[in-house]
Amino acid sequence: MSQTEGGDAKKRILAVDDAAIILTRITNTLQNDYEVITVNSGTRALKYLEQEKPDLILLDIQMAQKDGIETLKEIRAMKDRADIPVIMLTGVEDKDFVLKSAKLGICDYILKPFYSDDLTKRIRKVFAKEEKKQTD
């Protein structure tokens, strides 16, 4: 986590999408409240995760080479990374993808194009759940 001016640690979000415009939109939406790291492929996300552990991952389902489901399976198999909360992002409303990703323990599922307020609200909800888990 990085430090804000007030000394509070900012939560770190890894955004994974092969569309630069989506990554820009996510960054613009979240950068005031969170540290946002963007990568444009599942392979790059996995490389990043070998070194770092973000507080949340926003993961696109449909990407070239390695899709979001494959990437998520590999994340769930990683030591010390399997518990990272994941919100899936997709432009396709496909029940199979939803079921596959639900079985892999996603926290939420957001259709693109997304509303900035909705994205922020859902991220806050996931972080609130995670904090509650830690205090229980």
PDB file of C-alpha atoms in Angstrom:
ATOM      1  CA  MET A   1       0.000   0.000   0.000  1.00  0.00           C
ATOM      2  CA  SER A   2       1.189   3.505  -0.665  1.00  0.00           C
ATOM      3  CA  GLN A   3       0.970   6.460   1.674  1.00  0.00           C
ATOM      4  CA  THR A   4      -1.415   9.351   1.171  1.00  0.00           C
ATOM      5  CA  GLU A   5      -0.566  12.884   2.227  1.00  0.00           C
ATOM      6  CA  GLY A   6      -2.301  12.371   5.555  1.00  0.00           C
ATOM      7  CA  GLY A   7      -0.207   9.291   6.223  1.00  0.00           C
ATOM      8  CA  ASP A   8      -3.041   6.803   5.713  1.00  0.00           C
ATOM      9  CA  ALA A   9      -2.253   3.838   3.512  1.00  0.00           C
ATOM     10  CA  LYS A  10      -4.093   3.828   0.185  1.00  0.00           C
ATOM     11  CA  LYS A  11      -5.498   0.496  -0.898  1.00  0.00           C
ATOM     12  CA  ARG A  12      -3.929  -0.857  -4.078  1.00  0.00           C
ATOM     13  CA  ILE A  13      -6.056  -2.055  -6.991  1.00  0.00           C
ATOM     14  CA  LEU A  14      -4.698  -4.043  -9.926  1.00  0.00           C
ATOM     15  CA  ALA A  15      -6.776  -3.414 -13.068  1.00  0.00           C
ATOM     16  CA  VAL A  16      -6.371  -5.971 -15.852  1.00  0.00           C
ATOM     17  CA  ASP A  17      -7.916  -5.256 -19.256  1.00  0.00           C
ATOM     18  CA  ASP A  18      -6.660  -5.420 -22.833  1.00  0.00           C
ATOM     19  CA  ALA A  19      -8.515  -2.221 -23.764  1.00  0.00           C
ATOM     20  CA  ALA A  20      -6.461   0.889 -23.002  1.00  0.00           C
ATOM     21  CA  ILE A  21      -9.588   3.064 -22.885  1.00  0.00           C
ATOM     22  CA  ILE A  22     -11.051   0.917 -20.077  1.00  0.00           C
ATOM     23  CA  LEU A  23      -7.801   1.059 -18.087  1.00  0.00           C
ATOM     24  CA  THR A  24      -7.741   4.841 -18.487  1.00  0.00           C
ATOM     25  CA  ARG A  25     -11.357   5.096 -17.340  1.00  0.00           C
ATOM     26  CA  ILE A  26     -10.687   2.878 -14.297  1.00  0.00           C
ATOM     27  CA  THR A  27      -7.604   4.957 -13.397  1.00  0.00           C
ATOM     28  CA  ASN A  28      -9.472   8.260 -13.791  1.00  0.00           C
ATOM     29  CA  THR A  29     -12.357   6.944 -11.664  1.00  0.00           C
ATOM     30  CA  LEU A  30     -10.277   5.503  -8.830  1.00  0.00           C
ATOM     31  CA  GLN A  31      -6.952   7.369  -8.652  1.00  0.00           C
ATOM     32  CA  ASN A  32      -8.071   9.885  -6.015  1.00  0.00           C
ATOM     33  CA  ASP A  33      -9.022   7.161  -3.519  1.00  0.00           C
ATOM     34  CA  TYR A  34      -6.791   4.240  -4.451  1.00  0.00           C
ATOM     35  CA  GLU A  35      -3.387   3.391  -5.870  1.00  0.00           C
ATOM     36  CA  VAL A  36      -4.233   1.960  -9.304  1.00  0.00           C
ATOM     37  CA  ILE A  37      -1.861  -0.331 -11.182  1.00  0.00           C
ATOM     38  CA  THR A  38      -2.868  -1.217 -14.734  1.00  0.00           C
ATOM     39  CA  VAL A  39      -1.743  -4.087 -16.950  1.00  0.00           C
ATOM     40  CA  ASN A  40      -3.081  -5.070 -20.355  1.00  0.00           C
ATOM     41  CA  SER A  41      -2.932  -8.882 -20.161  1.00  0.00           C
ATOM     42  CA  GLY A  42      -3.451 -11.821 -17.849  1.00  0.00           C
ATOM     43  CA  THR A  43       0.204 -12.788 -18.306  1.00  0.00           C
ATOM     44  CA  ARG A  44       1.363  -9.353 -17.133  1.00  0.00           C
ATOM     45  CA  ALA A  45      -1.039  -9.528 -14.180  1.00  0.00           C
ATOM     46  CA  LEU A  46       0.455 -12.845 -13.075  1.00  0.00           C
ATOM     47  CA  LYS A  47       4.003 -11.446 -13.401  1.00  0.00           C
ATOM     48  CA  TYR A  48       2.998  -8.454 -11.268  1.00  0.00           C
ATOM     49  CA  LEU A  49       1.436 -10.777  -8.680  1.00  0.00           C
ATOM     50  CA  GLU A  50       4.683 -12.726  -8.335  1.00  0.00           C
ATOM     51  CA  GLN A  51       6.196  -9.570  -6.796  1.00  0.00           C
ATOM     52  CA  GLU A  52       3.269  -7.640  -5.309  1.00  0.00           C
ATOM     53  CA  LYS A  53      -0.027  -8.288  -3.535  1.00  0.00           C
ATOM     54  CA  PRO A  54      -2.741  -5.732  -4.316  1.00  0.00           C
ATOM     55  CA  ASP A  55      -5.810  -5.335  -2.105  1.00  0.00           C
ATOM     56  CA  LEU A  56      -8.218  -5.993  -5.002  1.00  0.00           C
ATOM     57  CA  ILE A  57      -8.125  -7.071  -8.646  1.00  0.00           C
ATOM     58  CA  LEU A  58     -10.425  -5.788 -11.393  1.00  0.00           C
ATOM     59  CA  LEU A  59     -10.191  -8.454 -14.083  1.00  0.00           C
ATOM     60  CA  ASP A  60     -11.563  -8.378 -17.623  1.00  0.00           C
ATOM     61  CA  ILE A  61     -12.972 -11.726 -18.762  1.00  0.00           C
ATOM     62  CA  GLN A  62     -12.359 -11.488 -22.501  1.00  0.00           C
ATOM     63  CA  MET A  63      -8.716 -10.871 -23.325  1.00  0.00           C
ATOM     64  CA  ALA A  64      -6.407 -12.184 -26.032  1.00  0.00           C
ATOM     65  CA  GLN A  65      -3.895 -14.941 -25.193  1.00  0.00           C
ATOM     66  CA  LYS A  66      -4.985 -15.619 -21.596  1.00  0.00           C
ATOM     67  CA  ASP A  67      -8.594 -14.766 -20.726  1.00  0.00           C
ATOM     68  CA  GLY A  68      -9.837 -13.659 -17.323  1.00  0.00           C
ATOM     69  CA  ILE A  69     -11.045 -17.123 -16.299  1.00  0.00           C
ATOM     70  CA  GLU A  70      -7.636 -18.704 -17.020  1.00  0.00           C
ATOM     71  CA  THR A  71      -5.909 -15.821 -15.247  1.00  0.00           C
ATOM     72  CA  LEU A  72      -8.212 -16.148 -12.237  1.00  0.00           C
ATOM     73  CA  LYS A  73      -7.561 -19.911 -12.005  1.00  0.00           C
ATOM     74  CA  GLU A  74      -3.831 -19.206 -11.893  1.00  0.00           C
ATOM     75  CA  ILE A  75      -4.280 -16.470  -9.272  1.00  0.00           C
ATOM     76  CA  ARG A  76      -6.312 -18.847  -7.105  1.00  0.00           C
ATOM     77  CA  ALA A  77      -3.483 -21.405  -7.369  1.00  0.00           C
ATOM     78  CA  MET A  78      -0.807 -18.913  -6.250  1.00  0.00           C
ATOM     79  CA  LYS A  79       0.547 -19.179  -2.735  1.00  0.00           C
ATOM     80  CA  ASP A  80      -0.360 -16.069  -0.706  1.00  0.00           C
ATOM     81  CA  ARG A  81      -2.441 -14.615  -3.561  1.00  0.00           C
ATOM     82  CA  ALA A  82      -5.471 -16.930  -3.673  1.00  0.00           C
ATOM     83  CA  ASP A  83      -7.382 -14.775  -1.173  1.00  0.00           C
ATOM     84  CA  ILE A  84      -7.193 -11.489  -3.104  1.00  0.00           C
ATOM     85  CA  PRO A  85     -10.733 -10.239  -3.800  1.00  0.00           C
ATOM     86  CA  VAL A  86     -11.550 -10.148  -7.521  1.00  0.00           C
ATOM     87  CA  ILE A  87     -14.250  -8.230  -9.379  1.00  0.00           C
ATOM     88  CA  MET A  88     -14.770  -9.453 -12.938  1.00  0.00           C
ATOM     89  CA  LEU A  89     -15.397  -6.899 -15.694  1.00  0.00           C
ATOM     90  CA  THR A  90     -16.929  -7.899 -18.992  1.00  0.00           C
ATOM     91  CA  GLY A  91     -18.712  -6.512 -22.001  1.00  0.00           C
ATOM     92  CA  VAL A  92     -20.588  -9.784 -22.465  1.00  0.00           C
ATOM     93  CA  GLU A  93     -23.516 -10.924 -20.384  1.00  0.00           C
ATOM     94  CA  ASP A  94     -22.741 -14.640 -20.486  1.00  0.00           C
ATOM     95  CA  LYS A  95     -24.094 -16.925 -17.754  1.00  0.00           C
ATOM     96  CA  ASP A  96     -21.332 -19.504 -18.339  1.00  0.00           C
ATOM     97  CA  PHE A  97     -18.645 -16.918 -17.612  1.00  0.00           C
ATOM     98  CA  VAL A  98     -20.525 -15.754 -14.518  1.00  0.00           C
ATOM     99  CA  LEU A  99     -20.839 -19.325 -13.216  1.00  0.00           C
ATOM    100  CA  LYS A 100     -17.209 -20.189 -13.967  1.00  0.00           C
ATOM    101  CA  SER A 101     -15.939 -17.069 -12.253  1.00  0.00           C
ATOM    102  CA  ALA A 102     -18.350 -17.495  -9.314  1.00  0.00           C
ATOM    103  CA  LYS A 103     -16.942 -20.987  -8.733  1.00  0.00           C
ATOM    104  CA  LEU A 104     -13.495 -19.405  -8.568  1.00  0.00           C
ATOM    105  CA  GLY A 105     -14.626 -17.098  -5.788  1.00  0.00           C
ATOM    106  CA  ILE A 106     -15.168 -13.684  -7.334  1.00  0.00           C
ATOM    107  CA  CYS A 107     -16.659 -10.929  -5.172  1.00  0.00           C
ATOM    108  CA  ASP A 108     -18.661  -9.218  -7.885  1.00  0.00           C
ATOM    109  CA  TYR A 109     -19.313  -8.999 -11.604  1.00  0.00           C
ATOM    110  CA  ILE A 110     -19.607  -5.690 -13.480  1.00  0.00           C
ATOM    111  CA  LEU A 111     -20.813  -5.250 -17.050  1.00  0.00           C
ATOM    112  CA  LYS A 112     -18.980  -2.812 -19.322  1.00  0.00           C
ATOM    113  CA  PRO A 113     -19.477  -0.059 -20.058  1.00  0.00           C
ATOM    114  CA  PHE A 114     -19.702   0.662 -16.336  1.00  0.00           C
ATOM    115  CA  TYR A 115     -20.809   3.759 -14.480  1.00  0.00           C
ATOM    116  CA  SER A 116     -17.997   5.296 -12.438  1.00  0.00           C
ATOM    117  CA  ASP A 117     -20.214   5.683  -9.360  1.00  0.00           C
ATOM    118  CA  ASP A 118     -21.280   2.041  -9.589  1.00  0.00           C
ATOM    119  CA  LEU A 119     -17.679   0.830  -9.857  1.00  0.00           C
ATOM    120  CA  THR A 120     -16.631   2.910  -6.845  1.00  0.00           C
ATOM    121  CA  LYS A 121     -19.620   1.753  -4.794  1.00  0.00           C
ATOM    122  CA  ARG A 122     -18.973  -1.924  -5.532  1.00  0.00           C
ATOM    123  CA  ILE A 123     -15.278  -1.627  -4.686  1.00  0.00           C
ATOM    124  CA  ARG A 124     -16.143   0.026  -1.365  1.00  0.00           C
ATOM    125  CA  LYS A 125     -18.613  -2.780  -0.646  1.00  0.00           C
ATOM    126  CA  VAL A 126     -15.925  -5.439  -1.267  1.00  0.00           C
ATOM    127  CA  PHE A 127     -13.433  -3.625   0.987  1.00  0.00           C
ATOM    128  CA  ALA A 128     -16.088  -3.276   3.723  1.00  0.00           C
ATOM    129  CA  LYS A 129     -16.753  -7.050   3.540  1.00  0.00           C
ATOM    130  CA  GLU A 130     -13.023  -7.794   3.707  1.00  0.00           C
ATOM    131  CA  GLU A 131     -12.591  -5.550   6.772  1.00  0.00           C
ATOM    132  CA  LYS A 132     -15.574  -7.204   8.449  1.00  0.00           C
ATOM    133  CA  LYS A 133     -14.027 -10.640   7.798  1.00  0.00           C
ATOM    134  CA  GLN A 134     -10.829  -9.538   9.508  1.00  0.00           C
ATOM    135  CA  THR A 135     -12.627  -8.300  12.616  1.00  0.00           C
ATOM    136  CA  ASP A 136     -14.895 -11.357  12.974  1.00  0.00           C
TER     137      ASP A 136
END
